[in-house]
Structure formats: structure tokens, C-alpha cells
Amino acid sequence: MPQDNNILRVILPGKLIDGIGTQPQEGKAVAIQGNSIKWVGSAADADNLDSNGATKEIMEFPGGTLLAGLFDIHTHTNMPGDGRTGEQINLDDNDEIRLLRSARNAATAIASGVTTMCDCGSWNRTGFALKEGLSAGLVEGPRVLVSGPPLTVTGGHLYYMGGEADGVAEVRKMVRNLVKQGADFIKIAASGGSTSTSDPYRAAYSVDELKAIVYESHNRGRPVLAHCRCTDAINAALDADVDAILHCSFYDNDGQYRYDQETAERLAASEVYLNPTMGLGQANRDRLIRIKNERGLTEDENQRLERSRVSGENSRAQFRALIEAGVKLVGGSDCGWSYYPFGDFQGEVMSLHRAGLSRIDAIHASTRSPALALGIADSIGTVEAGKQADLLVVNGDPAQDLENLRNVDVVFKGGARLATTNERTVSD
Ligand SMILES: [Zn+2]
């Protein structure tokens, strides 16, 4: 949506997190015009800023912090986040209903402060249709980058989305086909997952197949994100030089969690981005604890809570060690999946901090790093002149308390001010 070039908006926040510095800065101002950030400088100079005939509009947020819009690298817009599995949604819904849900989820995401997100797996053409609807202005939402159906082996994780491809020739053709339909990046189910015909503790593709996928994708300027729930799949993905590894958990073929020092060293030495998806487990545990307090848990729920507690502790310890080893993390909620509805990517940001990133690093991992991983950091991800005006003002300072990220006062996407979650609730 092209924005009015005749207005120069000067934003004066209490603090600025520009995504480059290591600390929030005080006394700064940011001017936006049209779709983009025009100027970033000292608040004292904002008065003398030449508006070139445009009307100057001053917006003051003395108690607020201005930062780049959040970027969630891992979502599933077709999915409801109400505990139903992908297989259930495959049976319950058709693509028309899934697409409507995507539109609703996209609206929820932008209101919560997510100005860009990746849809890492949607049924058939629904993800592409969402993107087309957004660019036609039919629905409101973040910038959405879509993979379409993930590449998966026959019967592999998410096969029901429509991306089954086996062997080097078929995977090449599938990548070319997805790019033809509008894929911004390519998603691979490099191990099994929750899909009952798949095995999360086994690598799904051979290294030759993965290399063919990465070659075809990179040759078309498309990054590759690989779902890896076991150590074998992580190593195969590293062999093939993927751009980001989702989940990245150290399980062996027997289903046992074992921290793997050699794999950790490979991850740290590589340029790959890791998306731990720890917020998802936390959302599940928080939900079960809420139920426990309300009515007590069934035996089955008790066991699930215990399993989740153990796997959550393993993940936190794993990523704490990986952070010390020097890996690059990116925030990705996996929302839509399990009991993690859209609208709280902030939970994932907080989980990165709990695993050992400083607050400001957790914010960078959820704004700048995903833009770098997707190769679009020249236009979004930091608050710099010339970039798209994708901005948030939150009340308070999230570098002091990440909970403040949930307190979104203003959202801009490409210079357009959109309603926040609070504003939507008030007007309902
Ligand atoms: Zn996912």
C-alpha cells in the first residue's frame, strides 16, 4: 500500500532500539515518509528537519520504546493453534476454510506487533493465495513470506500439504514448481515430525536429495529452511548447506535425547541460523498448568506435562550450550501448531532470553536476524534510513523487561499505521 508522501511523521520515543547498537538509546528521533524511514538522528535536530514541503506530524512517546517490527521466522497460518494436529486439520477442513483461517491469523499477527513472518508450510496453494490477497489489499497482515507445501518424502512429515517428492529428479522439479507458484523460500521436512506416518528421530532425505534442493533453491535466490528433529537430520542439513534449521533438537534414532558435542561444534562453525521453537513447549506447559489450577489434570495430561517439562529442560540446556559455542539464533514461534495460537510471538522471544541470550540479543534475534537469514536485511529488520518503515512502539523498555514487548502501543507496516491488539479489543 503506497503511503502519503505529503506527511513527514517525526517519532520521538523515550528510547530507541535500532537493531544495530548493543543498548537502547535515549534522545533519538525517527522520521518516516511514504513507505520508508527517512531519517534517524538526535531528537534535538528533529525540529530543524527539512520536510521539503510535506506536512510535519510529531508523535511523542516519552514512556515508549521504538524498535523494528517483529519478524517471526516460523508460523503455519492454516493452523488454528487449538491443539488439533495437522492430520486432523487435513480431515476437518478444506483449503477454502484453511485460507480464511490464514487471513484471520495474519490479522492477529500484525496487531500483536509482527510485521513480517514466514509461513513454513501450508496446504496446496493457500499460502500463495494469502500472499496475493495481502498484496491486493483484500486482507490485513504482516509481510508474509511463504514456502507453500514443504518438500517431504512419501508419507513424511506434513505430506498431506501436497509437497511429497522423492529422489533427486522429483525434488528438483518440486522446487522449480514451488518457485513458479510464488515461493519466497523453500521448506524441507528433513526429518519426520508429529505426522504419524513419519519418524521424527530419523533423517528423511539423503544428503544428495538435500543438496539438489539447496542447489535449485539457491540458484533461484530462494533460502532453504529445514525442519530437523534429530541429530542425523541436522548433520545432513549441514552437509547440504541449508540457511536455517528449525527445531534443531539432538535426538538419536532410538528417540533418546543426547547432547552431541561434534554436531554442536559444526553448528557453531557454520553460518546456519537456528530456530529453537522453545516458546511452543512453554505455551503447552503454561496451558496445562492453567488447567491444573482450574480443575486438576487427567493422568494423560499429567504425563504430557512431565514429558514436556523434561524436553523443555533438555532444549534449554542444549541451546544454552550452543549459545556459548557461538551459534546464530532466530526467533520463530511455530504458532498455529499445537496449542500456540497466533498473537504471542513474544513468548518465543522470551524463551530465547531464558535459554541465555541477553534481552537485546533476543530482540535482535526476532527482528534483524530473521531478515538476514531470509536475505532481506537490506529492506527490513533494523531502524535505519532507507529501510521500510516497519516499526513498533511498545510501552516501557523491553531491554529491561521483555514482557513490555507484549504492551504494543503503535504498529507501522511500510509507513501505514495499523490497529494494535488493544485497539482492536477496545473497538470490538
Ligand atoms: Zn513448523
mmCIF file with all atom_site columns, N, CA and C and ligand atoms in Angstrom, residues 74-76 120-121 150 157-158 161 187 227 246-247 275 277 280 333-335 337, ligand 1:
data_model
loop_
_atom_site.group_PDB
_atom_site.id
_atom_site.type_symbol
_atom_site.label_atom_id
_atom_site.label_alt_id
_atom_site.label_comp_id
_atom_site.label_asym_id
_atom_site.label_entity_id
_atom_site.label_seq_id
_atom_site.pdbx_PDB_ins_code
_atom_site.Cartn_x
_atom_site.Cartn_y
_atom_site.Cartn_z
_atom_site.occupancy
_atom_site.B_iso_or_equiv
_atom_site.pdbx_formal_charge
_atom_site.auth_seq_id
_atom_site.auth_comp_id
_atom_site.auth_asym_id
_atom_site.auth_atom_id
_atom_site.pdbx_PDB_model_num
ATOM   1  N  N  . HIS A 1 74  ? 8.854  -18.503 11.735 1.00 0.00 ? 74  HIS A N  1
ATOM   2  C  CA . HIS A 1 74  ? 8.270  -19.852 11.673 1.00 0.00 ? 74  HIS A CA 1
ATOM   3  C  C  . HIS A 1 74  ? 6.806  -19.840 12.131 1.00 0.00 ? 74  HIS A C  1
ATOM   4  N  N  . THR A 1 75  ? 5.898  -19.832 11.168 1.00 0.00 ? 75  THR A N  1
ATOM   5  C  CA . THR A 1 75  ? 4.474  -19.911 11.508 1.00 0.00 ? 75  THR A CA 1
ATOM   6  C  C  . THR A 1 75  ? 3.772  -20.866 10.534 1.00 0.00 ? 75  THR A C  1
ATOM   7  N  N  . HIS A 1 76  ? 2.541  -21.211 10.885 1.00 0.00 ? 76  HIS A N  1
ATOM   8  C  CA . HIS A 1 76  ? 1.692  -22.023 9.997  1.00 0.00 ? 76  HIS A CA 1
ATOM   9  C  C  . HIS A 1 76  ? 0.307  -21.374 9.967  1.00 0.00 ? 76  HIS A C  1
ATOM   10 N  N  . CYS A 1 120 ? 5.746  -21.409 7.106  1.00 0.00 ? 120 CYS A N  1
ATOM   11 C  CA . CYS A 1 120 ? 6.668  -22.525 6.845  1.00 0.00 ? 120 CYS A CA 1
ATOM   12 C  C  . CYS A 1 120 ? 5.939  -23.820 6.506  1.00 0.00 ? 120 CYS A C  1
ATOM   13 N  N  . GLY A 1 121 ? 4.820  -23.699 5.833  1.00 0.00 ? 121 GLY A N  1
ATOM   14 C  CA . GLY A 1 121 ? 4.128  -24.924 5.449  1.00 0.00 ? 121 GLY A CA 1
ATOM   15 C  C  . GLY A 1 121 ? 2.637  -24.721 5.492  1.00 0.00 ? 121 GLY A C  1
ATOM   16 N  N  . PRO A 1 150 ? 5.757  -27.918 2.265  1.00 0.00 ? 150 PRO A N  1
ATOM   17 C  CA . PRO A 1 150 ? 7.152  -28.316 2.468  1.00 0.00 ? 150 PRO A CA 1
ATOM   18 C  C  . PRO A 1 150 ? 7.506  -29.523 1.618  1.00 0.00 ? 150 PRO A C  1
ATOM   19 N  N  . HIS A 1 157 ? 6.794  -36.054 7.134  1.00 0.00 ? 157 HIS A N  1
ATOM   20 C  CA . HIS A 1 157 ? 6.118  -35.025 7.926  1.00 0.00 ? 157 HIS A CA 1
ATOM   21 C  C  . HIS A 1 157 ? 5.447  -34.005 7.002  1.00 0.00 ? 157 HIS A C  1
ATOM   22 N  N  . LEU A 1 158 ? 4.179  -33.724 7.273  1.00 0.00 ? 158 LEU A N  1
ATOM   23 C  CA . LEU A 1 158 ? 3.381  -32.728 6.537  1.00 0.00 ? 158 LEU A CA 1
ATOM   24 C  C  . LEU A 1 158 ? 3.079  -33.147 5.090  1.00 0.00 ? 158 LEU A C  1
ATOM   25 N  N  . MET A 1 161 ? 0.139  -31.775 3.049  1.00 0.00 ? 161 MET A N  1
ATOM   26 C  CA . MET A 1 161 ? 0.069  -30.410 2.494  1.00 0.00 ? 161 MET A CA 1
ATOM   27 C  C  . MET A 1 161 ? 0.294  -30.386 0.979  1.00 0.00 ? 161 MET A C  1
ATOM   28 N  N  . LYS A 1 187 ? 10.957 -24.855 2.169  1.00 0.00 ? 187 LYS A N  1
ATOM   29 C  CA . LYS A 1 187 ? 10.959 -25.543 3.460  1.00 0.00 ? 187 LYS A CA 1
ATOM   30 C  C  . LYS A 1 187 ? 11.088 -27.041 3.207  1.00 0.00 ? 187 LYS A C  1
ATOM   31 N  N  . HIS A 1 227 ? 13.343 -28.405 8.623  1.00 0.00 ? 227 HIS A N  1
ATOM   32 C  CA . HIS A 1 227 ? 12.820 -28.931 9.883  1.00 0.00 ? 227 HIS A CA 1
ATOM   33 C  C  . HIS A 1 227 ? 13.654 -30.160 10.260 1.00 0.00 ? 227 HIS A C  1
ATOM   34 N  N  . LEU A 1 246 ? 15.251 -25.525 11.672 1.00 0.00 ? 246 LEU A N  1
ATOM   35 C  CA . LEU A 1 246 ? 14.133 -25.331 12.590 1.00 0.00 ? 246 LEU A CA 1
ATOM   36 C  C  . LEU A 1 246 ? 14.087 -26.495 13.586 1.00 0.00 ? 246 LEU A C  1
ATOM   37 N  N  . HIS A 1 247 ? 13.774 -26.187 14.814 1.00 0.00 ? 247 HIS A N  1
ATOM   38 C  CA . HIS A 1 247 ? 13.738 -27.131 15.948 1.00 0.00 ? 247 HIS A CA 1
ATOM   39 C  C  . HIS A 1 247 ? 15.170 -27.475 16.391 1.00 0.00 ? 247 HIS A C  1
ATOM   40 N  N  . ASN A 1 275 ? 16.559 -22.053 14.763 1.00 0.00 ? 275 ASN A N  1
ATOM   41 C  CA . ASN A 1 275 ? 15.293 -21.626 15.351 1.00 0.00 ? 275 ASN A CA 1
ATOM   42 C  C  . ASN A 1 275 ? 14.854 -22.696 16.355 1.00 0.00 ? 275 ASN A C  1
ATOM   43 N  N  . THR A 1 277 ? 12.404 -22.957 18.579 1.00 0.00 ? 277 THR A N  1
ATOM   44 C  CA . THR A 1 277 ? 10.959 -23.168 18.837 1.00 0.00 ? 277 THR A CA 1
ATOM   45 C  C  . THR A 1 277 ? 10.686 -23.595 20.291 1.00 0.00 ? 277 THR A C  1
ATOM   46 N  N  . LEU A 1 280 ? 6.974  -22.736 21.936 1.00 0.00 ? 280 LEU A N  1
ATOM   47 C  CA . LEU A 1 280 ? 5.850  -23.653 21.718 1.00 0.00 ? 280 LEU A CA 1
ATOM   48 C  C  . LEU A 1 280 ? 5.663  -24.587 22.910 1.00 0.00 ? 280 LEU A C  1
ATOM   49 N  N  . SER A 1 333 ? 8.082  -18.880 16.193 1.00 0.00 ? 333 SER A N  1
ATOM   50 C  CA . SER A 1 333 ? 7.180  -19.432 17.207 1.00 0.00 ? 333 SER A CA 1
ATOM   51 C  C  . SER A 1 333 ? 6.650  -20.815 16.845 1.00 0.00 ? 333 SER A C  1
ATOM   52 N  N  . ASP A 1 334 ? 6.537  -21.131 15.541 1.00 0.00 ? 334 ASP A N  1
ATOM   53 C  CA . ASP A 1 334 ? 5.815  -22.340 15.085 1.00 0.00 ? 334 ASP A CA 1
ATOM   54 C  C  . ASP A 1 334 ? 4.329  -22.197 15.422 1.00 0.00 ? 334 ASP A C  1
ATOM   55 N  N  . CYS A 1 335 ? 3.853  -20.944 15.550 1.00 0.00 ? 335 CYS A N  1
ATOM   56 C  CA . CYS A 1 335 ? 2.482  -20.752 16.007 1.00 0.00 ? 335 CYS A CA 1
ATOM   57 C  C  . CYS A 1 335 ? 1.483  -21.209 14.949 1.00 0.00 ? 335 CYS A C  1
ATOM   58 N  N  . TRP A 1 337 ? 0.576  -24.164 15.306 1.00 0.00 ? 337 TRP A N  1
ATOM   59 C  CA . TRP A 1 337 ? 0.781  -25.559 15.636 1.00 0.00 ? 337 TRP A CA 1
ATOM   60 C  C  . TRP A 1 337 ? 0.474  -25.795 17.114 1.00 0.00 ? 337 TRP A C  1
HETATM 61 ZN ZN . ZN  B 2 .   ? 6.685  -25.777 11.943 1.00 0.00 ? 1   ZN  B ZN 1
#
